[in-house]
Short mmCIF file of C-alpha atoms and ligand atoms in Angstrom, two decimals:
data_model
loop_
_atom_site.label_atom_id
_atom_site.label_comp_id
_atom_site.label_asym_id
_atom_site.label_seq_id
_atom_site.Cartn_x
_atom_site.Cartn_y
_atom_site.Cartn_z
CA UNK A 23 40.14 38.23 20.01
CA UNK A 24 37.12 35.93 19.65
CA UNK A 25 33.65 37.37 19.88
CA UNK A 26 30.55 35.32 20.62
CA UNK A 27 28.82 34.33 17.41
CA UNK A 28 26.35 36.98 16.36
CA UNK A 29 22.98 35.21 16.01
CA UNK A 30 22.01 37.68 13.30
CA UNK A 31 24.82 36.27 11.16
CA UNK A 32 23.38 32.74 11.18
CA UNK A 33 22.32 31.64 7.73
CA UNK A 34 18.88 30.14 7.64
CA UNK A 35 17.75 27.44 5.25
CA UNK A 36 14.92 28.24 2.92
CA UNK A 37 11.54 26.74 3.77
CA UNK A 38 10.73 23.92 3.36
CA UNK A 39 14.25 22.62 3.91
CA UNK A 40 15.76 19.44 2.58
CA UNK A 41 12.60 17.83 1.37
CA UNK A 42 10.65 17.29 -1.82
CA UNK A 43 8.57 20.27 -2.97
CA UNK A 44 4.95 19.68 -2.06
CA UNK A 45 5.62 17.18 0.71
CA UNK A 46 6.64 17.08 4.35
CA UNK A 47 8.99 14.32 5.57
CA UNK A 48 8.47 11.90 8.44
CA UNK A 49 6.34 8.94 9.46
CA UNK A 50 3.30 9.74 11.61
CA UNK A 51 4.56 13.20 12.50
CA UNK A 52 2.35 15.85 13.96
CA UNK A 53 2.42 17.89 10.77
CA UNK A 54 1.09 21.39 10.24
CA UNK A 55 0.52 23.10 6.91
CA UNK A 56 -1.53 25.97 5.52
CA UNK A 57 -2.28 27.00 1.94
CA UNK A 58 -3.14 30.58 2.98
CA UNK A 59 -1.11 32.55 5.53
CA UNK A 60 -2.67 32.57 8.96
CA UNK A 61 -5.31 29.96 8.13
CA UNK A 62 -4.00 27.59 10.81
CA UNK A 63 -4.90 28.62 14.38
CA UNK A 64 -1.85 28.72 16.62
CA UNK A 65 -1.78 27.40 20.16
CA UNK A 66 -5.34 26.07 20.07
CA UNK A 67 -7.68 24.01 17.90
CA UNK A 68 -11.10 25.64 18.20
CA UNK A 69 -11.01 29.42 18.19
CA UNK A 70 -14.38 31.12 18.50
CA UNK A 71 -14.04 32.26 14.90
CA UNK A 72 -11.50 30.74 12.50
CA UNK A 73 -9.53 32.98 10.17
CA UNK A 74 -10.92 33.50 6.64
CA UNK A 75 -14.32 32.28 7.90
CA UNK A 76 -13.15 28.67 7.81
CA UNK A 77 -14.81 25.88 9.77
CA UNK A 78 -12.74 23.81 12.21
CA UNK A 79 -13.29 20.05 12.02
CA UNK A 80 -11.51 17.02 13.44
CA UNK A 81 -10.91 13.79 11.48
CA UNK A 82 -10.30 10.92 13.92
CA UNK A 83 -8.45 7.85 12.64
CA UNK A 84 -8.43 6.14 16.01
CA UNK A 85 -10.70 6.13 19.06
CA UNK A 86 -10.29 9.39 20.95
CA UNK A 87 -8.73 7.40 23.77
CA UNK A 88 -6.23 5.37 21.72
CA UNK A 89 -2.64 5.83 22.75
CA UNK A 90 -1.42 7.70 20.86
CA UNK A 91 -4.57 9.06 19.23
CA UNK A 92 -4.35 9.71 15.52
CA UNK A 93 -6.36 12.70 14.42
CA UNK A 94 -6.11 15.72 12.21
CA UNK A 95 -7.68 19.14 12.62
CA UNK A 96 -8.93 20.58 9.32
CA UNK A 97 -9.80 24.20 8.64
CA UNK A 98 -12.12 24.11 5.68
CA UNK A 99 -14.45 26.20 3.55
CA UNK A 100 -17.47 24.05 4.46
CA UNK A 101 -17.78 21.42 7.19
CA UNK A 102 -18.04 17.85 5.93
CA UNK A 103 -21.76 17.71 6.77
CA UNK A 104 -22.15 19.90 3.66
CA UNK A 105 -20.34 17.25 1.59
CA UNK A 106 -22.76 14.53 2.60
CA UNK A 107 -26.45 14.38 1.70
CA UNK A 108 -28.91 11.52 1.23
CA UNK A 109 -27.29 8.31 0.02
CA UNK A 110 -28.27 6.11 -2.92
CA UNK A 111 -26.91 2.60 -3.12
CA UNK A 112 -24.87 1.77 -6.23
CA UNK A 113 -23.28 -1.39 -7.50
CA UNK A 114 -19.56 -1.77 -8.21
CA UNK A 115 -19.64 -5.47 -9.02
CA UNK A 116 -15.88 -6.01 -9.26
CA UNK A 117 -15.00 -4.44 -5.90
CA UNK A 118 -15.65 -7.09 -3.26
CA UNK A 119 -15.30 -7.11 0.52
CA UNK A 120 -14.75 -9.91 3.01
CA UNK A 121 -16.47 -12.14 3.87
CA UNK A 122 -16.77 -13.10 0.21
CA UNK A 123 -16.64 -16.88 -0.01
CA UNK A 124 -17.96 -18.08 -3.36
CA UNK A 125 -19.06 -21.75 -3.11
CA UNK A 126 -18.12 -22.26 -6.75
CA UNK A 127 -14.54 -21.05 -6.26
CA UNK A 128 -11.71 -23.11 -4.77
CA UNK A 129 -9.23 -21.05 -2.78
CA UNK A 130 -7.24 -24.04 -1.54
CA UNK A 131 -4.15 -24.20 -3.71
CA UNK A 132 -1.17 -22.37 -5.11
CA UNK A 133 -2.13 -19.81 -7.72
CA UNK A 134 -0.40 -17.49 -10.13
CA UNK A 135 -1.75 -14.95 -12.56
CA UNK A 136 -0.41 -13.15 -15.59
CA UNK A 137 -1.03 -9.38 -15.60
CA UNK A 138 -4.70 -8.47 -15.94
CA UNK A 139 -4.94 -6.83 -19.36
CA UNK A 140 -6.40 -3.44 -20.10
CA UNK A 141 -9.59 -3.35 -22.15
CA UNK A 142 -11.20 -0.77 -24.41
CA UNK A 143 -13.48 0.27 -21.53
CA UNK A 144 -12.92 3.66 -19.94
CA UNK A 145 -12.30 2.86 -16.29
CA UNK A 146 -11.87 5.09 -13.26
CA UNK A 147 -10.40 4.35 -9.84
CA UNK A 148 -13.85 3.07 -8.80
CA UNK A 149 -14.98 1.16 -11.88
CA UNK A 150 -11.47 -0.15 -12.59
CA UNK A 151 -10.93 -1.85 -9.23
CA UNK A 152 -10.80 -5.66 -9.59
CA UNK A 153 -10.78 -7.60 -6.33
CA UNK A 154 -8.59 -10.70 -6.42
CA UNK A 155 -8.77 -11.97 -2.83
CA UNK A 156 -10.51 -11.16 0.44
CA UNK A 157 -9.65 -12.21 4.00
CA UNK A 158 -11.24 -11.64 7.40
CA UNK A 159 -14.38 -9.57 7.82
CA UNK A 160 -14.90 -5.94 6.90
CA UNK A 161 -17.69 -5.60 9.50
CA UNK A 162 -15.45 -6.53 12.40
CA UNK A 163 -12.52 -4.53 11.01
CA UNK A 164 -10.11 -7.42 10.64
CA UNK A 165 -8.47 -8.73 7.49
CA UNK A 166 -7.94 -7.29 4.07
CA UNK A 167 -8.65 -7.45 0.36
CA UNK A 168 -6.27 -7.40 -2.57
CA UNK A 169 -7.13 -5.71 -5.82
CA UNK A 170 -5.74 -4.95 -9.25
CA UNK A 171 -6.62 -1.52 -10.57
CA UNK A 172 -6.95 -0.70 -14.26
CA UNK A 173 -7.44 3.03 -14.67
CA UNK A 174 -7.70 4.95 -17.93
CA UNK A 175 -9.96 7.88 -16.99
CA UNK A 176 -9.77 10.60 -14.37
CA UNK A 177 -12.54 11.13 -11.86
CA UNK A 178 -14.19 14.45 -12.72
CA UNK A 179 -16.36 16.17 -10.07
CA UNK A 180 -16.44 12.72 -8.56
CA UNK A 181 -14.96 11.87 -5.17
CA UNK A 182 -14.54 8.83 -2.99
CA UNK A 183 -13.81 7.72 0.51
CA UNK A 184 -13.62 4.34 2.18
CA UNK A 185 -14.96 4.12 5.71
CA UNK A 186 -13.99 0.45 5.63
CA UNK A 187 -10.32 0.62 5.09
CA UNK A 188 -6.95 2.18 4.65
CA UNK A 189 -5.67 1.67 1.08
CA UNK A 190 -2.07 0.75 0.28
CA UNK A 191 -1.48 1.56 -3.40
CA UNK A 192 1.39 -0.08 -5.34
CA UNK A 193 1.58 1.25 -8.92
CA UNK A 194 3.04 -0.98 -11.59
CA UNK A 195 2.32 1.04 -14.73
CA UNK A 196 1.29 4.67 -15.41
CA UNK A 197 1.10 7.69 -13.11
CA UNK A 198 -1.80 8.78 -10.93
CA UNK A 199 -2.65 11.90 -8.95
CA UNK A 200 -4.51 11.53 -5.68
CA UNK A 201 -6.12 14.93 -5.04
CA UNK A 202 -7.13 14.57 -1.40
CA UNK A 203 -8.68 16.72 1.30
CA UNK A 204 -5.24 17.07 2.88
CA UNK A 205 -3.21 17.72 -0.28
CA UNK A 206 -1.91 16.22 -3.51
CA UNK A 207 0.04 12.98 -3.90
CA UNK A 208 1.47 12.12 -7.33
CA UNK A 209 2.35 8.46 -7.59
CA UNK A 210 4.36 6.37 -10.04
CA UNK A 211 5.85 2.88 -10.12
CA UNK A 212 8.52 2.24 -7.46
CA UNK A 213 6.50 4.37 -5.04
CA UNK A 214 3.62 3.42 -2.74
CA UNK A 215 0.90 5.52 -1.15
CA UNK A 216 -1.30 5.10 1.90
CA UNK A 217 -4.80 6.61 1.84
CA UNK A 218 -6.30 6.63 5.33
CA UNK A 219 -9.79 5.47 6.22
CA UNK A 220 -12.31 8.30 5.80
CA UNK A 221 -10.12 10.57 3.65
CA UNK A 222 -11.97 12.07 0.65
CA UNK A 223 -10.14 12.17 -2.67
CA UNK A 224 -10.40 11.93 -6.43
CA UNK A 225 -7.97 10.08 -8.66
CA UNK A 226 -6.67 11.58 -11.89
CA UNK A 227 -4.65 9.90 -14.61
CA UNK A 228 -1.36 11.74 -15.21
CA UNK A 229 -0.04 9.09 -17.56
CA UNK A 230 -2.13 6.15 -18.66
CA UNK A 231 -3.16 3.52 -18.83
CA UNK A 232 -2.45 2.90 -15.18
CA UNK A 233 -2.27 -0.49 -13.54
CA UNK A 234 -1.21 -1.56 -10.10
CA UNK A 235 -2.06 -3.33 -6.89
CA UNK A 236 -4.11 -2.24 -3.89
CA UNK A 237 -4.12 -3.77 -0.45
CA UNK A 238 -7.23 -2.74 1.41
CA UNK A 239 -6.58 -2.91 5.15
CA UNK A 240 -9.74 -3.35 7.24
CA UNK A 241 -7.82 -3.40 10.52
CA UNK A 242 -5.41 -1.28 12.50
CA UNK A 243 -3.34 1.18 10.50
CA UNK A 244 0.00 0.36 8.95
CA UNK A 245 2.98 1.31 11.07
CA UNK A 246 6.72 0.88 10.88
CA UNK A 247 7.91 -2.51 12.13
CA UNK A 248 10.01 -2.62 15.27
CA UNK A 249 13.64 -2.99 14.21
CA UNK A 250 14.73 -4.89 17.32
CA UNK A 251 18.48 -5.50 17.43
CA UNK A 252 18.89 -3.87 13.98
CA UNK A 253 18.63 -0.54 15.75
CA UNK A 254 17.72 2.89 14.53
CA UNK A 255 18.77 2.68 10.88
CA UNK A 256 18.10 0.75 7.65
CA UNK A 257 14.92 -0.87 6.36
CA UNK A 258 12.34 1.92 5.82
CA UNK A 259 13.61 5.12 7.39
CA UNK A 260 10.94 7.50 8.75
CA UNK A 261 12.29 10.54 6.89
CA UNK A 262 11.52 8.92 3.53
CA UNK A 263 7.77 8.97 4.09
CA UNK A 264 6.19 12.09 2.62
CA UNK A 265 2.88 13.70 3.59
CA UNK A 266 1.41 16.35 1.27
CA UNK A 267 1.24 20.04 2.07
CA UNK A 268 -2.24 21.57 2.28
CA UNK A 269 -4.07 22.24 -1.00
CA UNK A 270 -7.68 23.24 -1.55
CA UNK A 271 -10.13 24.21 -4.28
CA UNK A 272 -13.15 26.50 -4.05
CA UNK A 273 -15.23 25.08 -6.89
CA UNK A 274 -19.04 25.16 -6.92
CA UNK A 275 -20.12 22.51 -9.42
CA UNK A 276 -22.52 19.56 -9.12
CA UNK A 277 -20.40 16.75 -7.65
CA UNK A 278 -20.77 13.19 -6.45
CA UNK A 279 -19.18 11.53 -3.45
CA UNK A 280 -19.06 7.72 -3.43
CA UNK A 281 -18.65 6.04 -0.06
CA UNK A 282 -17.53 2.50 0.67
CA UNK A 283 -19.14 1.51 3.95
CA UNK A 284 -19.38 -2.06 5.35
CA UNK A 285 -18.64 -3.49 1.91
CA UNK A 286 -21.39 -1.55 0.14
CA UNK A 287 -21.19 1.51 -2.09
CA UNK A 288 -23.44 4.56 -1.91
CA UNK A 289 -23.35 7.95 -3.63
CA UNK A 290 -24.40 11.35 -2.43
CA UNK A 291 -24.90 14.49 -4.55
CA UNK A 292 -23.42 17.79 -3.45
CA UNK A 293 -22.98 21.21 -5.02
CA UNK A 294 -19.25 21.76 -4.65
CA UNK A 295 -15.86 20.15 -4.42
CA UNK A 296 -15.24 18.62 -0.97
CA UNK A 297 -11.50 19.23 -1.33
CA UNK A 298 -11.76 22.48 0.59
CA UNK A 299 -9.30 22.09 3.49
CA UNK A 300 -7.20 25.26 3.50
CA UNK A 301 -5.02 24.30 6.47
CA UNK A 302 -4.54 21.29 8.70
CA UNK A 303 -2.46 19.91 11.50
CA UNK A 304 -2.23 16.43 12.95
CA UNK A 305 -0.84 12.94 12.54
CA UNK A 306 -3.61 11.31 10.48
CA UNK A 307 -2.76 11.99 6.84
CA UNK A 308 -2.05 10.31 3.52
CA UNK A 309 1.56 9.72 2.60
CA UNK A 310 3.80 8.21 -0.01
CA UNK A 311 7.09 6.35 0.13
CA UNK A 312 9.75 5.73 -2.51
CA UNK A 313 10.57 2.00 -2.48
CA UNK A 314 14.03 2.82 -3.85
CA UNK A 315 14.89 4.30 -0.46
CA UNK A 316 14.27 0.96 1.29
CA UNK A 317 17.59 -0.26 2.73
CA UNK A 318 17.52 -4.07 2.85
CA UNK A 319 19.29 -5.91 5.63
CA UNK A 320 20.18 -9.59 5.22
CA UNK A 321 22.47 -12.50 5.96
CA UNK A 322 26.14 -11.58 5.51
CA UNK A 323 27.74 -14.97 6.24
CA UNK A 324 25.35 -17.92 5.77
CA UNK A 325 21.67 -18.97 5.63
CA UNK A 326 18.53 -17.18 4.47
CA UNK A 327 16.58 -15.14 7.03
CA UNK A 328 12.79 -15.12 7.28
CA UNK A 329 11.24 -12.71 4.74
CA UNK A 330 10.00 -10.56 7.62
CA UNK A 331 13.50 -9.04 7.51
CA UNK A 332 12.23 -7.11 4.45
CA UNK A 333 9.06 -5.69 6.05
CA UNK A 334 8.34 -2.12 4.97
CA UNK A 335 5.09 -1.59 6.90
CA UNK A 336 3.08 -3.75 9.24
CA UNK A 337 -0.56 -3.56 10.32
CA UNK A 338 -1.02 -5.19 13.73
CA UNK A 339 -3.82 -7.62 14.44
CA UNK A 340 -4.05 -7.29 18.20
CA UNK A 341 -2.05 -10.50 18.68
CA UNK A 342 1.54 -9.42 19.21
CA UNK A 343 3.90 -10.49 16.43
CA UNK A 344 1.08 -11.75 14.23
CA UNK A 345 0.21 -9.16 11.64
CA UNK A 346 -3.13 -8.47 10.10
CA UNK A 347 -0.93 -7.47 7.14
CA UNK A 348 2.79 -7.26 6.55
CA UNK A 349 3.92 -5.39 3.43
CA UNK A 350 7.28 -6.93 2.48
CA UNK A 351 9.63 -5.77 -0.29
CA UNK A 352 12.03 -7.91 -2.34
CA UNK A 353 14.27 -5.48 -4.17
CA UNK A 354 17.79 -5.25 -5.59
CA UNK A 355 20.37 -6.56 -3.12
CA UNK A 356 23.63 -8.42 -2.83
CA UNK A 357 23.69 -12.13 -2.05
CA UNK A 358 26.85 -13.13 -0.22
CA UNK A 359 25.98 -16.09 2.02
CA UNK A 360 28.52 -18.93 1.90
CA UNK A 361 27.63 -22.61 1.49
CA UNK A 362 23.98 -21.62 1.46
CA UNK A 363 20.88 -22.38 -0.55
CA UNK A 364 20.23 -18.73 -1.27
CA UNK A 365 16.67 -18.48 -2.65
CA UNK A 366 13.67 -18.73 -0.32
CA UNK A 367 13.52 -22.23 1.14
CA UNK A 368 10.60 -24.61 0.74
CA UNK A 369 8.01 -23.99 3.38
CA UNK A 370 4.44 -24.00 4.65
CA UNK A 371 3.15 -21.00 6.56
CA UNK A 372 0.14 -20.30 8.75
CA UNK A 373 0.16 -16.83 7.19
CA UNK A 374 -1.26 -16.41 3.67
CA UNK A 375 1.15 -14.92 1.17
CA UNK A 376 0.09 -12.84 -1.81
CA UNK A 377 2.82 -11.55 -4.09
CA UNK A 378 2.98 -9.01 -6.89
CA UNK A 379 5.79 -8.23 -9.32
CA UNK A 380 6.48 -4.53 -9.94
CA UNK A 381 9.39 -5.08 -12.32
CA UNK A 382 12.13 -7.54 -13.19
CA UNK A 383 12.68 -11.16 -12.28
CA UNK A 384 12.06 -12.81 -8.90
CA UNK A 385 14.84 -15.13 -7.71
CA UNK A 386 12.68 -18.09 -6.63
CA UNK A 387 10.75 -18.10 -9.92
CA UNK A 388 12.88 -17.15 -12.94
CA UNK A 389 9.93 -17.77 -15.29
CA UNK A 390 6.22 -17.14 -15.14
CA UNK A 391 6.03 -14.53 -12.38
CA UNK A 392 6.14 -11.43 -14.54
CA UNK A 393 5.72 -7.69 -13.90
CA UNK A 394 2.05 -6.99 -13.22
CA UNK A 395 1.50 -10.63 -12.30
CA UNK A 396 0.48 -12.02 -8.91
CA UNK A 397 0.75 -15.26 -6.98
CA UNK A 398 -1.00 -16.65 -3.92
CA UNK A 399 0.36 -19.23 -1.49
CA UNK A 400 -2.50 -19.66 0.90
CA UNK A 401 -2.53 -20.74 4.53
CA UNK A 402 -0.42 -23.90 5.14
CA UNK A 403 0.05 -24.70 1.45
CA UNK A 404 3.59 -25.68 0.46
CA UNK A 405 5.67 -23.64 -1.96
CA UNK A 406 9.23 -22.76 -2.81
CA UNK A 407 11.69 -22.57 -5.69
CA UNK A 408 10.82 -24.16 -9.01
CA UNK A 409 13.14 -26.66 -10.73
CA UNK A 410 15.31 -24.03 -12.47
CA UNK A 411 15.77 -21.96 -9.34
CA UNK A 412 16.58 -25.07 -7.29
CA UNK A 413 19.14 -26.32 -9.81
CA UNK A 414 20.85 -22.96 -10.16
CA UNK A 415 20.95 -22.32 -6.42
CA UNK A 416 22.28 -25.81 -5.69
CA UNK A 417 25.06 -25.81 -8.29
CA UNK A 418 26.24 -22.24 -8.89
CA UNK A 419 29.55 -20.94 -7.61
CA UNK A 420 28.75 -18.78 -4.60
CA UNK A 421 30.62 -15.53 -4.97
CA UNK A 422 29.11 -12.17 -4.12
CA UNK A 423 26.19 -11.92 -6.52
CA UNK A 424 23.92 -8.95 -7.11
CA UNK A 425 20.23 -9.52 -7.66
CA UNK A 426 19.57 -6.64 -10.01
CA UNK A 427 16.48 -5.33 -11.79
CA UNK A 428 14.07 -6.93 -9.37
CA UNK A 429 11.22 -5.52 -7.30
CA UNK A 430 8.43 -7.68 -5.98
CA UNK A 431 6.35 -7.42 -2.85
CA UNK A 432 4.39 -9.67 -0.56
CA UNK A 433 1.18 -8.99 1.30
CA UNK A 434 1.16 -11.49 4.15
CA UNK A 435 -1.91 -11.85 6.36
CA UNK A 436 -2.81 -14.07 9.30
CA UNK A 437 -6.16 -14.78 7.64
CA UNK A 438 -6.75 -17.23 4.77
CA UNK A 439 -7.42 -15.48 1.48
CA UNK A 440 -10.46 -16.33 -0.62
CA UNK A 441 -10.36 -15.91 -4.38
CA UNK A 442 -13.09 -13.87 -5.99
CA UNK A 443 -14.98 -15.16 -8.97
CA UNK A 444 -13.03 -12.62 -11.04
CA UNK A 445 -9.69 -14.06 -9.87
CA UNK A 446 -10.82 -17.63 -10.52
CA UNK A 447 -12.54 -17.22 -13.88
CA UNK A 448 -11.88 -13.85 -15.57
CA UNK A 449 -8.31 -12.98 -14.59
CA UNK A 450 -5.50 -14.76 -16.50
CA UNK A 451 -4.92 -17.60 -14.04
CA UNK A 452 -2.00 -19.85 -14.99
CA UNK A 453 -3.47 -23.34 -14.98
CA UNK A 454 -0.03 -24.93 -15.06
CA UNK A 455 1.50 -23.11 -12.08
CA UNK A 456 1.35 -26.19 -9.85
CA UNK A 457 3.47 -28.02 -12.46
CA UNK A 458 6.51 -25.83 -11.73
CA UNK A 459 7.43 -28.30 -8.96
CA UNK A 460 6.59 -31.49 -10.89
CA UNK A 461 10.08 -32.10 -12.21
CA UNK A 462 11.73 -32.00 -8.77
CA UNK A 463 13.08 -35.54 -8.38
CA UNK A 464 13.86 -37.70 -5.40
CA UNK A 465 17.62 -37.60 -4.92
CA UNK A 466 17.77 -39.70 -1.76
CA UNK A 467 18.94 -43.30 -2.13
CA UNK A 468 20.33 -43.91 1.33
CA UNK A 469 23.94 -43.23 0.36
CA UNK A 470 25.69 -41.19 3.07
CA UNK A 471 27.57 -38.14 1.84
CA UNK A 472 25.51 -37.83 -1.32
CA UNK A 473 24.34 -34.30 -2.09
FE1 FE2 B 1 6.41 -18.17 1.28
#
């Protein structure tokens, strides 16, 4: 005789279930997390008195009336007004914001850089930021900047937030810890992190020296691209994005908060750590993503799709289909297209394309585009495979072929990118990059059938 299942016999998973310790899975979820039991109010946001004597405070990442609004409720030891005092302007000469058009610098062209080398200088997240390009206008909240970071020293009793931008961090070397108001994110190469506008954090070196790329997004937040006919699976899956669980410190030491605001930097002195959020809930939070979980989709019979097929995250510009920024990943994948020129085709593009190499070899440029290096193909400037890549792609036998040991990315923006003086004169610019197409010969002689 069958009895109904006894609910008391159900076996429950441990908490948290099925996810990485320290993180909660999902993209843009309405998360909730508390570092002390009962610190998070239930069923309401603003109780008359919060548990543990905490202060309730909302961090708004969108207008209140945006649909959907993005905001997070924090329950913290002190309200943020206690982490902000009078401001003194400081100079971080290598961190530039748009508009930054240097009359002595030519941005028209195709550019490629070797990795920016480390120096003997001790550099933090703030002093080690080296802006390469800027686009748009930070004051009108459109466009972006690209940076290389060189970090050898941890921030100590020193904190930062950018009111200007959301930061997309792409490590290439070393490991960093982002100790934020909303929890801890540890980051290493093959992962990326997003640090939202307004979030306070310090950056510690777990393994140095650390080098990588930053895309500073002045505009609307990054979101997952619409998959269209691809459907609900593949590309970047929402479950692989990880937001940190709540973490706080109750440390009363003289501290400094540096603020980036309308392209300028100011500091304020406070008497304690601002990382004092004991519990939070909401959908405005930092997160990380493991690029190895990106499932590429491509052509399985012939031809080469547009690179937008590899978009990981997109930041809209207000003009549908035309991104302020697309973050696009070129990773290991199989090439199977028949009778096809398989590398990226030659083209000109209204969008401006900045690329970085995380590791390995990129298929359109077997030489010269090395891990840690960057390239820029600016608005409407032609580019494509070099001579070696063209010859190989035109003459090789086309069986199934795995592109292995390769991970590069592209930051594509609708706005032209302007080189900084650092990118044009101090960074290791390859003067001979334009010559990679010089040896391409005319093959046409009017003979039909010739290939
Ligand atoms: Fe391109």
